[in-house]
mmCIF file of C-alpha atoms in Angstrom:
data_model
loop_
_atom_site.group_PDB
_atom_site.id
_atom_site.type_symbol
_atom_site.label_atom_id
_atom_site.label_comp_id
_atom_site.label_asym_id
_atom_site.label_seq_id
_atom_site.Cartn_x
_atom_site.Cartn_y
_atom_site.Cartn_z
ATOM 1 C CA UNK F 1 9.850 -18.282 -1.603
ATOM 2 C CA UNK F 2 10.114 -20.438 -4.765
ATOM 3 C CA UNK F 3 11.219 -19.206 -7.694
ATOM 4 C CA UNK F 4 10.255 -20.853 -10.890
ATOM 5 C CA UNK F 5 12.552 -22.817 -13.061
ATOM 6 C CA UNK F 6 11.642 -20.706 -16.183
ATOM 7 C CA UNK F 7 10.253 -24.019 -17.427
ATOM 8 C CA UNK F 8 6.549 -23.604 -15.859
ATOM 9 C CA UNK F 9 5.759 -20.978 -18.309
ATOM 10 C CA UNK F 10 2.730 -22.817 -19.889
ATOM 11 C CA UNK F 11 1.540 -22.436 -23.044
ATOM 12 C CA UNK F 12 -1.395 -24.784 -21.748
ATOM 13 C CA UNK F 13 -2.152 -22.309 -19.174
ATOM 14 C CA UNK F 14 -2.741 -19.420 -21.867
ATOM 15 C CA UNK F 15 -4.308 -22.205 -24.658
ATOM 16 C CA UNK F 16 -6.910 -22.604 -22.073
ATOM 17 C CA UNK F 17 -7.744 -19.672 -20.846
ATOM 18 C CA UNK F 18 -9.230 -18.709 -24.962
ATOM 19 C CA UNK F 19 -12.525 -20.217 -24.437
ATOM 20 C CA UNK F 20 -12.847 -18.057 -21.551
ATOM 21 C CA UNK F 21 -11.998 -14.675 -22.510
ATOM 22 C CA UNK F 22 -14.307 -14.260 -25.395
ATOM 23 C CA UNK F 23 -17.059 -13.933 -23.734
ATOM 24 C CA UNK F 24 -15.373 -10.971 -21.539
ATOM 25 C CA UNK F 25 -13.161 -9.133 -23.809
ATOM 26 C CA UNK F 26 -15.664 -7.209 -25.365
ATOM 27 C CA UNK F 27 -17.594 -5.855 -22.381
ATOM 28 C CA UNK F 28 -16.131 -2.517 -22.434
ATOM 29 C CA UNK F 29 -14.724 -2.284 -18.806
ATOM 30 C CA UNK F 30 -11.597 -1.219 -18.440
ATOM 31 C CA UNK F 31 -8.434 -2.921 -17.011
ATOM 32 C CA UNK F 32 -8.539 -0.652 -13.735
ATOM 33 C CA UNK F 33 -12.199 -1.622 -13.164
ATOM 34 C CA UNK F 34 -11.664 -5.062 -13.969
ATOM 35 C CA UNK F 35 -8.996 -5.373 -11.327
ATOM 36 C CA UNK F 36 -11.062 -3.606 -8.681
ATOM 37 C CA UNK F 37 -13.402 -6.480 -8.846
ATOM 38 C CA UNK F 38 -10.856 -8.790 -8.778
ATOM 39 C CA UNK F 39 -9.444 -7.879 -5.895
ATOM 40 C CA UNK F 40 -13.185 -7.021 -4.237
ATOM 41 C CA UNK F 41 -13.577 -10.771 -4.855
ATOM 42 C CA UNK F 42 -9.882 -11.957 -3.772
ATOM 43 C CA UNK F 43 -10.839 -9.880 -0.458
ATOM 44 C CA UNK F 44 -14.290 -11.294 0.294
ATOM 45 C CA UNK F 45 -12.858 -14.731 -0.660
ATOM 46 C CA UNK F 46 -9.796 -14.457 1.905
ATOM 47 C CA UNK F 47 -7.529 -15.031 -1.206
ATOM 48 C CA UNK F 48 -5.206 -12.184 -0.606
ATOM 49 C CA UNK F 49 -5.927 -8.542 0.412
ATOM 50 C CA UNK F 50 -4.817 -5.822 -2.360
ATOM 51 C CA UNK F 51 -5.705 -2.351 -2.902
ATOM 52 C CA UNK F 52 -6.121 0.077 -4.833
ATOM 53 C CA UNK F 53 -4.193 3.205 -4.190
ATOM 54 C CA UNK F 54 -6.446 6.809 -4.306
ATOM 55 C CA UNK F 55 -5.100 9.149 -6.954
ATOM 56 C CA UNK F 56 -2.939 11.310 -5.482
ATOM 57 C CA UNK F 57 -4.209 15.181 -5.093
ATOM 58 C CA UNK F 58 -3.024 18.522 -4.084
ATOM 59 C CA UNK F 59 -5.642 20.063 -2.384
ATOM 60 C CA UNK F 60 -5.306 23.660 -2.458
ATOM 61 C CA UNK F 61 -9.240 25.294 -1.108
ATOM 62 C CA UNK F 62 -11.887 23.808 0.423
ATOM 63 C CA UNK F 63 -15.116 25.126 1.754
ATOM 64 C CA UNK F 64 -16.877 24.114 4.672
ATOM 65 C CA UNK F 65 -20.693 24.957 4.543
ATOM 66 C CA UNK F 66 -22.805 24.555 7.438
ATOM 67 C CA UNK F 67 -24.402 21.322 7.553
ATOM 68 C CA UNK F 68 -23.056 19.556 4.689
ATOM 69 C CA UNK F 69 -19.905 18.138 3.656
ATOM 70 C CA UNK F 70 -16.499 19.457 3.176
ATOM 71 C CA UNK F 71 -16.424 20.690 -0.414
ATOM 72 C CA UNK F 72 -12.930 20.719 -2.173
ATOM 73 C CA UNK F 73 -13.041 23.847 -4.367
ATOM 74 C CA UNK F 74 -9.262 23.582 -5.381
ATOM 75 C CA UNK F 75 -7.171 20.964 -6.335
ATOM 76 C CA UNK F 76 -4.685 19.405 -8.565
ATOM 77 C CA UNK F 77 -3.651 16.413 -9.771
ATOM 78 C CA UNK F 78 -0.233 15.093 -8.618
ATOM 79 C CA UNK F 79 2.264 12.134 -9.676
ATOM 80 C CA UNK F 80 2.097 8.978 -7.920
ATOM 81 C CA UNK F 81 5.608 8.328 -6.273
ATOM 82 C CA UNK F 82 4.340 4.900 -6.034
ATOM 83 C CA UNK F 83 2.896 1.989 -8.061
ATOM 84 C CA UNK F 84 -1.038 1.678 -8.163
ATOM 85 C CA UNK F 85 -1.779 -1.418 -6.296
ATOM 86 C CA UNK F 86 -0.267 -2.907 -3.429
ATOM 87 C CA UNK F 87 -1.091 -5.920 -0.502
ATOM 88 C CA UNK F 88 -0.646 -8.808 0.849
ATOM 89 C CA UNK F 89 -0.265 -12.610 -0.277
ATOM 90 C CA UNK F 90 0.005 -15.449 2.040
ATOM 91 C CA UNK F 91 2.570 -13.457 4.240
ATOM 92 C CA UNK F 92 3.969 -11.722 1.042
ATOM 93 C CA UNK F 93 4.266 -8.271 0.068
ATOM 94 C CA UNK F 94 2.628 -7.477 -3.437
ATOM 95 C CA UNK F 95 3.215 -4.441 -5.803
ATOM 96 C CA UNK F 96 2.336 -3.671 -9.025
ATOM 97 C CA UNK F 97 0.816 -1.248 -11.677
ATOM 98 C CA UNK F 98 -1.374 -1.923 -14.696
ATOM 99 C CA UNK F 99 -1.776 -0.495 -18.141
ATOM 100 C CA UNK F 100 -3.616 -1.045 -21.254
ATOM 101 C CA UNK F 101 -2.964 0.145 -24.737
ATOM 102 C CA UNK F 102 -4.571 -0.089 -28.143
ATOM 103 C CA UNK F 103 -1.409 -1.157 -29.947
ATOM 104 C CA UNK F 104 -1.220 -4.275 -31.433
ATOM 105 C CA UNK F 105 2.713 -4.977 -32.350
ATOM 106 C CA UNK F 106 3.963 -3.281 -28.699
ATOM 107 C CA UNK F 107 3.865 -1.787 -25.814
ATOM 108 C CA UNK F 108 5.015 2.058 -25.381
ATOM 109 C CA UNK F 109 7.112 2.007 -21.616
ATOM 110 C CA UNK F 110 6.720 5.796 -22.219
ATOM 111 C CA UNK F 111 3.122 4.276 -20.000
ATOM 112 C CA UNK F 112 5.522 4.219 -16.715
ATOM 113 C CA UNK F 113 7.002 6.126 -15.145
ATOM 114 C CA UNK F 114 10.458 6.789 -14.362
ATOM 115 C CA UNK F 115 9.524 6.800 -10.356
ATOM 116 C CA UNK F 116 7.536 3.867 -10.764
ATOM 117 C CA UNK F 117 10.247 1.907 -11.936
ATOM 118 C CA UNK F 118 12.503 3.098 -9.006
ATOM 119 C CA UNK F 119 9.967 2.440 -6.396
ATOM 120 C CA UNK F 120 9.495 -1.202 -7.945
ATOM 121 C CA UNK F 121 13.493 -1.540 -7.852
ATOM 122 C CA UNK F 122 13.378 -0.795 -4.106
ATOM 123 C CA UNK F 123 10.240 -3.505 -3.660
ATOM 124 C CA UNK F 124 12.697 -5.938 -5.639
ATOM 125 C CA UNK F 125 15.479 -5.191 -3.447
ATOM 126 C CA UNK F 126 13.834 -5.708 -0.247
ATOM 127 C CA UNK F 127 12.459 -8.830 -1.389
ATOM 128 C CA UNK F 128 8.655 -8.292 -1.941
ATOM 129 C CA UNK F 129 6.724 -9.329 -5.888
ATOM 130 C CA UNK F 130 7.104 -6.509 -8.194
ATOM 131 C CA UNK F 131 5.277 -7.224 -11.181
ATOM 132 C CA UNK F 132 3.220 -5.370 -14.407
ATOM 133 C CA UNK F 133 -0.561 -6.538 -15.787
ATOM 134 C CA UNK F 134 -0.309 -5.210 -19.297
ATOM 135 C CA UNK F 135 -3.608 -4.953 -21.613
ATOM 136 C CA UNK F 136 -3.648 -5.035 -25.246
ATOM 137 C CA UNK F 137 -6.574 -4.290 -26.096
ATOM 138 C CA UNK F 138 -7.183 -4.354 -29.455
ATOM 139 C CA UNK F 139 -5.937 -7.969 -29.104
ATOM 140 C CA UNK F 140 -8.087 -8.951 -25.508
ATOM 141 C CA UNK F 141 -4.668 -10.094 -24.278
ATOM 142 C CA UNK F 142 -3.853 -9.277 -20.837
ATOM 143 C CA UNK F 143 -0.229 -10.208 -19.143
ATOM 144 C CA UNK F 144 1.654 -10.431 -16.516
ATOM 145 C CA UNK F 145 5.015 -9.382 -16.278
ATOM 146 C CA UNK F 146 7.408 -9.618 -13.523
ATOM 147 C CA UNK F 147 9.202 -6.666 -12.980
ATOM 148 C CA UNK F 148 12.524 -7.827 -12.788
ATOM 149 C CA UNK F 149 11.746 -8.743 -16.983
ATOM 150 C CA UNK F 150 10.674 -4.952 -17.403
ATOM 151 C CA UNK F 151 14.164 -3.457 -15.947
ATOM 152 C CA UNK F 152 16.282 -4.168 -18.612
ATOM 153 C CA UNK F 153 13.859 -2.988 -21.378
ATOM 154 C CA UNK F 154 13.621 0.407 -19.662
ATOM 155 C CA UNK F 155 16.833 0.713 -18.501
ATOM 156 C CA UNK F 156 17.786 -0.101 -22.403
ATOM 157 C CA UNK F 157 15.809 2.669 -23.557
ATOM 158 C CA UNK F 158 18.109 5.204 -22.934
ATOM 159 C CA UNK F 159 20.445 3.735 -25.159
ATOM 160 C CA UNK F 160 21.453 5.012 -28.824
ATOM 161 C CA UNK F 161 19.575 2.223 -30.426
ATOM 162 C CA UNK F 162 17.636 1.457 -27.610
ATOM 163 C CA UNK F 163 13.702 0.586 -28.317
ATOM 164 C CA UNK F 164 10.764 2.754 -26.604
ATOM 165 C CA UNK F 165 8.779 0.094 -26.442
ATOM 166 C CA UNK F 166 8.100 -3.401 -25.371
ATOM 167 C CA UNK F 167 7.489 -5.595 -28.671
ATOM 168 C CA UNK F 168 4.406 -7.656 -27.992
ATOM 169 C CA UNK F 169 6.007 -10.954 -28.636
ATOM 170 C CA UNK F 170 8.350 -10.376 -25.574
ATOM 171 C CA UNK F 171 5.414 -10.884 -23.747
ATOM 172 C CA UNK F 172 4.532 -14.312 -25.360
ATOM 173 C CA UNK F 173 8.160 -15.396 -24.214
ATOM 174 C CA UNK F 174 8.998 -13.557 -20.912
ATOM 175 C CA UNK F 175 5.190 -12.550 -19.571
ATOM 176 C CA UNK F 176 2.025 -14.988 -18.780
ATOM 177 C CA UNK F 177 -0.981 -14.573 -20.131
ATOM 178 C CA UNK F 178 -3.340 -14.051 -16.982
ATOM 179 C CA UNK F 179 -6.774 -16.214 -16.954
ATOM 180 C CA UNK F 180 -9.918 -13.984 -17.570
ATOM 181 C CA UNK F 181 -12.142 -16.103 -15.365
ATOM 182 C CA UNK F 182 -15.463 -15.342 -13.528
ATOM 183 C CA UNK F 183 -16.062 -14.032 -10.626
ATOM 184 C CA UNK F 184 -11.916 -13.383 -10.688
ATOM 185 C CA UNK F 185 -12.055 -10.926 -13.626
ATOM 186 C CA UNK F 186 -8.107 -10.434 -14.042
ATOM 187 C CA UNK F 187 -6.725 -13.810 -12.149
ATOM 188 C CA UNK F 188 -3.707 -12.732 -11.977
ATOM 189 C CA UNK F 189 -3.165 -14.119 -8.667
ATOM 190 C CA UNK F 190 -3.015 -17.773 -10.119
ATOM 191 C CA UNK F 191 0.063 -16.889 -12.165
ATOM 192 C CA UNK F 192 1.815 -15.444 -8.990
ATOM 193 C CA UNK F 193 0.846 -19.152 -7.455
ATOM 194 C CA UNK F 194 2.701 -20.409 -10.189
ATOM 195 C CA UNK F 195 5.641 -18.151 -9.972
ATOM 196 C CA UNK F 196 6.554 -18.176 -6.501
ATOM 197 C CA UNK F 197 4.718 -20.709 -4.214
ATOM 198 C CA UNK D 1 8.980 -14.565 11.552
ATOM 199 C CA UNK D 2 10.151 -14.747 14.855
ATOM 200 C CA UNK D 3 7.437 -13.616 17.902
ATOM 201 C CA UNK D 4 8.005 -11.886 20.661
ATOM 202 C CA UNK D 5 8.418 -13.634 24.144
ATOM 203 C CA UNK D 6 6.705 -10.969 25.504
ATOM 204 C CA UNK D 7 9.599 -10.963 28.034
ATOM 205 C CA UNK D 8 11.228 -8.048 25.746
ATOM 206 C CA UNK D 9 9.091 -5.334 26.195
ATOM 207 C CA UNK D 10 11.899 -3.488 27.436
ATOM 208 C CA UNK D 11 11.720 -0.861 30.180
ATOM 209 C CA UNK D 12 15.161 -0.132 29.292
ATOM 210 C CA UNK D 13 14.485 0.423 25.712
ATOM 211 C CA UNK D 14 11.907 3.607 26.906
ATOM 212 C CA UNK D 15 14.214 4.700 29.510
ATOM 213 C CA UNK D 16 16.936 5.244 26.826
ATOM 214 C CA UNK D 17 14.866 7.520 24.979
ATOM 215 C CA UNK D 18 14.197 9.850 27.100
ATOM 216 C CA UNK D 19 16.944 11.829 26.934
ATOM 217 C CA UNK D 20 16.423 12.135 23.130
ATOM 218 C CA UNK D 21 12.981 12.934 23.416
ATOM 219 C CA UNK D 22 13.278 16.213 25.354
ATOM 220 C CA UNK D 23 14.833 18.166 22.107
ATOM 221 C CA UNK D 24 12.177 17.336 19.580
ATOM 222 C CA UNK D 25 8.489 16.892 21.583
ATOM 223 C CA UNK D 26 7.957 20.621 20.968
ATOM 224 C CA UNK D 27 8.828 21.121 17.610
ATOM 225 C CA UNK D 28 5.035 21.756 16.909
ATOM 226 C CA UNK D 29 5.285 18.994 13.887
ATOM 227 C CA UNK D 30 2.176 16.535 13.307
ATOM 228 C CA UNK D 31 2.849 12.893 14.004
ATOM 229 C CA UNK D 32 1.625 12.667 10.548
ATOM 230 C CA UNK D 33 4.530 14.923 9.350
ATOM 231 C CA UNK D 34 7.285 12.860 11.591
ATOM 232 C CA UNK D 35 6.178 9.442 10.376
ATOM 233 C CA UNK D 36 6.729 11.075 6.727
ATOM 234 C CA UNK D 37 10.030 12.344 7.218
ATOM 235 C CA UNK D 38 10.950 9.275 8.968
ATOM 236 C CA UNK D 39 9.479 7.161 5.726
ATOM 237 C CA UNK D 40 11.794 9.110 3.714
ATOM 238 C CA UNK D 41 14.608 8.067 5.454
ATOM 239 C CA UNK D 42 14.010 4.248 5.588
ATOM 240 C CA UNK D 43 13.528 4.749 1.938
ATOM 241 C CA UNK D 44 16.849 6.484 1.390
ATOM 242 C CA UNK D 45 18.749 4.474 3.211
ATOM 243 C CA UNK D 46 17.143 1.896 2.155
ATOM 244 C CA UNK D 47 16.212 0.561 5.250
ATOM 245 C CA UNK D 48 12.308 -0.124 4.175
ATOM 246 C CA UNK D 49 9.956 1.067 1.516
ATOM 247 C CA UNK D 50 7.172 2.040 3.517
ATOM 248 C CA UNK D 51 4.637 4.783 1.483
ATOM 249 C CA UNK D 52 1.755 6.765 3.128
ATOM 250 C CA UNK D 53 -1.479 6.013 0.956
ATOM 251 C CA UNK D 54 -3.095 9.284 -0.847
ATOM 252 C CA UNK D 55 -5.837 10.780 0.865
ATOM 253 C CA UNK D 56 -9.423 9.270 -0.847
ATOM 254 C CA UNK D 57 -10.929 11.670 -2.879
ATOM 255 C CA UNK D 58 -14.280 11.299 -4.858
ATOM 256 C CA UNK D 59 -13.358 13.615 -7.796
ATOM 257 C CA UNK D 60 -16.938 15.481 -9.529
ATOM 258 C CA UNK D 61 -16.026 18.227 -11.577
ATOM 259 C CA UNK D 62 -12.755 18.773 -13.453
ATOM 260 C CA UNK D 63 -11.748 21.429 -15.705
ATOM 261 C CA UNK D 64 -9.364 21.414 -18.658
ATOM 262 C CA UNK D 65 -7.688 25.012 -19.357
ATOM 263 C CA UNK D 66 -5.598 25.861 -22.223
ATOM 264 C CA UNK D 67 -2.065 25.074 -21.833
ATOM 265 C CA UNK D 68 -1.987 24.996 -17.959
ATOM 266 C CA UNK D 69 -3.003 21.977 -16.055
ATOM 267 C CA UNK D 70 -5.956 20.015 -14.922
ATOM 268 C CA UNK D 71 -8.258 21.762 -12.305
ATOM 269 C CA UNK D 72 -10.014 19.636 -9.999
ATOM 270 C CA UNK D 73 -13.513 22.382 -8.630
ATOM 271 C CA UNK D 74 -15.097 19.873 -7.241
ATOM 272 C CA UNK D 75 -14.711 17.061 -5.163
ATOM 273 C CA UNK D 76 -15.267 15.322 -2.091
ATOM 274 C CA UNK D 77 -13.619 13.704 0.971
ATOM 275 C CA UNK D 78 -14.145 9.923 1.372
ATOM 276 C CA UNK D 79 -13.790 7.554 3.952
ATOM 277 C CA UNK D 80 -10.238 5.341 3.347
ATOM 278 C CA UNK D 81 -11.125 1.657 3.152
ATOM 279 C CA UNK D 82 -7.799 0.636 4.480
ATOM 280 C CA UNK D 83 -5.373 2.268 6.947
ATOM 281 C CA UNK D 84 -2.633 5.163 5.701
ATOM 282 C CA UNK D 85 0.106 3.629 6.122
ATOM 283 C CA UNK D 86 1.902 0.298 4.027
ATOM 284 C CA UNK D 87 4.621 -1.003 2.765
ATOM 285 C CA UNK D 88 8.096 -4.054 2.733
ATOM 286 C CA UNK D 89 10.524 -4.355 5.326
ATOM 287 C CA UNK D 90 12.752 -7.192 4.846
ATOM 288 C CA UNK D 91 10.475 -9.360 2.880
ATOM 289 C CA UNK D 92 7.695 -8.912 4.962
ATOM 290 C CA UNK D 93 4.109 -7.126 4.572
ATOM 291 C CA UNK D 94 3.799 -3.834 7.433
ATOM 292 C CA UNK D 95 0.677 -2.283 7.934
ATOM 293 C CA UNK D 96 -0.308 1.024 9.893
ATOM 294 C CA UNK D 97 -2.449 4.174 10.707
ATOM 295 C CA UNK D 98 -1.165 6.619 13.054
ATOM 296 C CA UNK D 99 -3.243 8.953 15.343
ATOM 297 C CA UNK D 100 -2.006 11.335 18.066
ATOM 298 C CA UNK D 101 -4.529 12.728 20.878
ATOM 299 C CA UNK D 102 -4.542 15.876 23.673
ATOM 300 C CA UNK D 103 -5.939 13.299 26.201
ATOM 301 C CA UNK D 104 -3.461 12.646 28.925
ATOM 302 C CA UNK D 105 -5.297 9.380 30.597
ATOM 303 C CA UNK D 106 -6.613 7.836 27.983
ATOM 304 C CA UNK D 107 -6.793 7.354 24.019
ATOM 305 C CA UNK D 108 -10.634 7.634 22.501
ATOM 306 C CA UNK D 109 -11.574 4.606 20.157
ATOM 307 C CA UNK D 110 -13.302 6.587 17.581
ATOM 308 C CA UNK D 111 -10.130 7.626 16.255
ATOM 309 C CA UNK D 112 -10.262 4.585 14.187
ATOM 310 C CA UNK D 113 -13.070 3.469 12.004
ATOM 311 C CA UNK D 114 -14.553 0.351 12.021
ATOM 312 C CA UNK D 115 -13.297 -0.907 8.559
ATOM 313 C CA UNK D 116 -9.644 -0.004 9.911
ATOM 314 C CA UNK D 117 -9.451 -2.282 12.188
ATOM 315 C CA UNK D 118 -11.470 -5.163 9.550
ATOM 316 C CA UNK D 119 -8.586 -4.027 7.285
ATOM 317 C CA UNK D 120 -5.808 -5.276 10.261
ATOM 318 C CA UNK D 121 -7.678 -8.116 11.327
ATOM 319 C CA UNK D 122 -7.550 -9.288 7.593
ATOM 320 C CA UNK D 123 -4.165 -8.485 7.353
ATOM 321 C CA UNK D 124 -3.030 -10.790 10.410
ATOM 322 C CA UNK D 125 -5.004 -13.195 9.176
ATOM 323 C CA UNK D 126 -3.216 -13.120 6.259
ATOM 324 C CA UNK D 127 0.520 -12.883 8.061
ATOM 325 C CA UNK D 128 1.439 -9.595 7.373
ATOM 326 C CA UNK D 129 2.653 -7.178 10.495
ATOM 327 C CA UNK D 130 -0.298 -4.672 11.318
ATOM 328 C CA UNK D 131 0.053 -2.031 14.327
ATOM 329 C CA UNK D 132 -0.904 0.935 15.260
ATOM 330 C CA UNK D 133 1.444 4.142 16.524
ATOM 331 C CA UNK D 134 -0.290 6.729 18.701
ATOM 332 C CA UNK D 135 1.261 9.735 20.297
ATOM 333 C CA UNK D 136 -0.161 11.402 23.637
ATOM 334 C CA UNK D 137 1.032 14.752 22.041
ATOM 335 C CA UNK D 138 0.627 16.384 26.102
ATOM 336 C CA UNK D 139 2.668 14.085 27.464
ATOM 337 C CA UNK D 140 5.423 13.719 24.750
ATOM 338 C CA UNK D 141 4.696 10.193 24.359
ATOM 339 C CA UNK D 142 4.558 8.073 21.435
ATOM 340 C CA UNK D 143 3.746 4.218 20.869
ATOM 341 C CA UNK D 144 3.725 1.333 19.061
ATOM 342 C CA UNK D 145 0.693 -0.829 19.244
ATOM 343 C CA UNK D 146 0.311 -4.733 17.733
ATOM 344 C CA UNK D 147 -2.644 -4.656 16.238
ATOM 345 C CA UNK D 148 -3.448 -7.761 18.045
ATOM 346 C CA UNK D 149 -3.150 -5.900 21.221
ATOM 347 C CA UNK D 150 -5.938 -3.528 20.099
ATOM 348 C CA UNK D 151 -8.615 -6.219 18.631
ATOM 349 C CA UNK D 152 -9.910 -6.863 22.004
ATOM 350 C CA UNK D 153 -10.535 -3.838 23.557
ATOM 351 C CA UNK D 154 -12.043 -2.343 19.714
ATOM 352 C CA UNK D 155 -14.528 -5.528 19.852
ATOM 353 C CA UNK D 156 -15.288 -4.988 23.795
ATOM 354 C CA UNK D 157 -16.428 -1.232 23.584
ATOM 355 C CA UNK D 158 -19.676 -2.425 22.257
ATOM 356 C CA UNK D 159 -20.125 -4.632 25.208
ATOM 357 C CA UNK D 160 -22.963 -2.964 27.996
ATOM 358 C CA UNK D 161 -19.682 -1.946 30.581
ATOM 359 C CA UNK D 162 -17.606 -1.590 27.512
ATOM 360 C CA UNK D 163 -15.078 1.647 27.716
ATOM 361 C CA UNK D 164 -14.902 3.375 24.816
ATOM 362 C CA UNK D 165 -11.206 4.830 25.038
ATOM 363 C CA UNK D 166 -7.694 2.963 25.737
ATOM 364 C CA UNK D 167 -6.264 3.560 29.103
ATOM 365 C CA UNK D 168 -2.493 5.432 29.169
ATOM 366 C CA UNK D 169 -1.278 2.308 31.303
ATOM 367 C CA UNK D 170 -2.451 0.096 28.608
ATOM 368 C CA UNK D 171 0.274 1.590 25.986
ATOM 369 C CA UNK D 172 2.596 0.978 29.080
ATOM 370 C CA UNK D 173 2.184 -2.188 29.862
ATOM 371 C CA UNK D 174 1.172 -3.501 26.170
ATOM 372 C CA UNK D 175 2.630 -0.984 23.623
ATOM 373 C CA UNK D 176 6.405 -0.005 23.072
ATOM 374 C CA UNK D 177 7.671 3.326 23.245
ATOM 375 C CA UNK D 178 9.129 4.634 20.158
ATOM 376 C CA UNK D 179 12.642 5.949 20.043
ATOM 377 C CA UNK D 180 12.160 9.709 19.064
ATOM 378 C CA UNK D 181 15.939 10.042 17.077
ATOM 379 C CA UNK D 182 16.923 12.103 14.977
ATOM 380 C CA UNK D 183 17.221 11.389 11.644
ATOM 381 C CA UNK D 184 14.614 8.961 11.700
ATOM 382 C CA UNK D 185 12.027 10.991 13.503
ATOM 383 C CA UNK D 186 9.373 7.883 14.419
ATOM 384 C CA UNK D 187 11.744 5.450 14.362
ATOM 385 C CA UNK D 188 9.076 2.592 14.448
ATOM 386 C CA UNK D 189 10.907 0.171 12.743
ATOM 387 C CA UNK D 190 13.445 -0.753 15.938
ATOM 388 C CA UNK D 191 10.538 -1.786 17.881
ATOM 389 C CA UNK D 192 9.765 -3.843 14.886
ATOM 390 C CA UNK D 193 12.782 -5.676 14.784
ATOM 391 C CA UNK D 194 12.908 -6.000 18.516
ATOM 392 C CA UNK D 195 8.869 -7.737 17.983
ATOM 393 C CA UNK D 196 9.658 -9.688 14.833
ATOM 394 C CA UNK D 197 13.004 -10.352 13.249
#
């Protein structure tokens, strides 16, 4: 695996990707549903084969009526001990989560969780691409963010002086603005080409 | 990644176990339940991050009570799109579902779903490590399955003198029995190494 020399983050890249995006920032689908097509079309395309994970539930009563369906009557929602998405890249292991937010100046990390951050410490470790696609949406910016850039902002938080959020132009220097391209609705997959192969 | 010879199948290996195996084949726990304790060892000793996936829920009705939480009243069972089981073990993509049976000859196909075994065919396509572990709860017996090893006979059960179940032998002479130790319950990921690293 290739890592990148820090110098490939384009600002041609993101410069050309604003003709594209106005035409989709305004269609009122959200970042989740966006990246359900995406990877719908990464899948059908044999580009890579990610997944969404099902919200975890606690299923407490269900009724089984004759000839029909199971029926859950009972059930609550639980915390993910994992990250939202997760696959496979040409023989690589992919994690990450996604969030969007109406801010314009930052990004609250109060948006992760504590878990989340642990379980993308342990994909880290054991060499797989931990990463974060972060929405502003106010702005129609959308970024990736490799994890390993997030862990010192969160650990930091718990610090005296230590920010609560991620300031937006943090992304501009350490993040990549993904493409918004058709069919590939969040492309985020071309800035992971860039970044490690 | 490093493929078998197929000369290491070893008889030995399954020999060795069963003098382990005796203690725990009764404990009346679901394969599903071993494979999750066994998870949670890998993870903390961080061995691999391996995660079983939620179960798929189509969520209809929710209620919203005064200070107390979410109430899910109604909602429905869907059919998982991928297989239960994923996750990173040294750098690499794994990919599973697990089943057990009563059968004692034989293991019935229909235990997976058609878009199960698309999921593992894409996933060897795209060089990640797909299997499948199956316990013959009678018999005390549980293996590891490539994937690979399991494409054939899933395609040929639609064929006019196509069986529709997996002989016993066939584990034997194609699968790998899985060390039953305790901590780690399953402890899949030796025959892993043994097939890959």
């Amino acid at each position: 695996m290739n890592y990148p020399n820090g110098k490939k983050r384009s600002v041609q890249l993101s410069r050309n990707l604003n003709s594209h995006k106005q035409s989709y920032s305004n269609r009122g689908m959200s970042l989740e549903e966006d990246i359900n097509v995406t990877n719908q079309y990464y899948l059908t395309h044999d580009i890579c084969v990610i997944h969404k994970k099902p919200t975890p539930v606690q299923i407490v009563k269900v009724d089984y009526p004759k000839r029909s369906a199971a029926v859950i009557k009972e059930a609550y929602f639980k915390q993910a001990s994992t990250t939202d998405y997760n696959g496979l890249y040409k023989g690589h292991y992919l994690d990450f989560e996604a969030k969007e937010t109406r801010n314009k100046t930052s990004f609250p990390l109060h948006n992760f969780h504590e878990h989340q951050i642990e379980h993308m410490k342990a994909i880290v470790k054991h060499n797989g691409i931990a990463f974060v696609i972060v929405r502003f949406k106010t702005l129609g910016k959308t970024f990736l963010l490799e994890a390993t850039k997030l862990f010192p902002l969160w650990d930091r938080q718990y610090d005296d002086a230590g920010r609560k959020s991620i300031p937006y132009h943090y992304f501009l220097d350490n993040g990549f603005e993904i493409p918004i391209n058709y069919p590939a609705i969040v492309d985020y997959i071309k800035i992971i080409d860039q970044l490690f192969f």
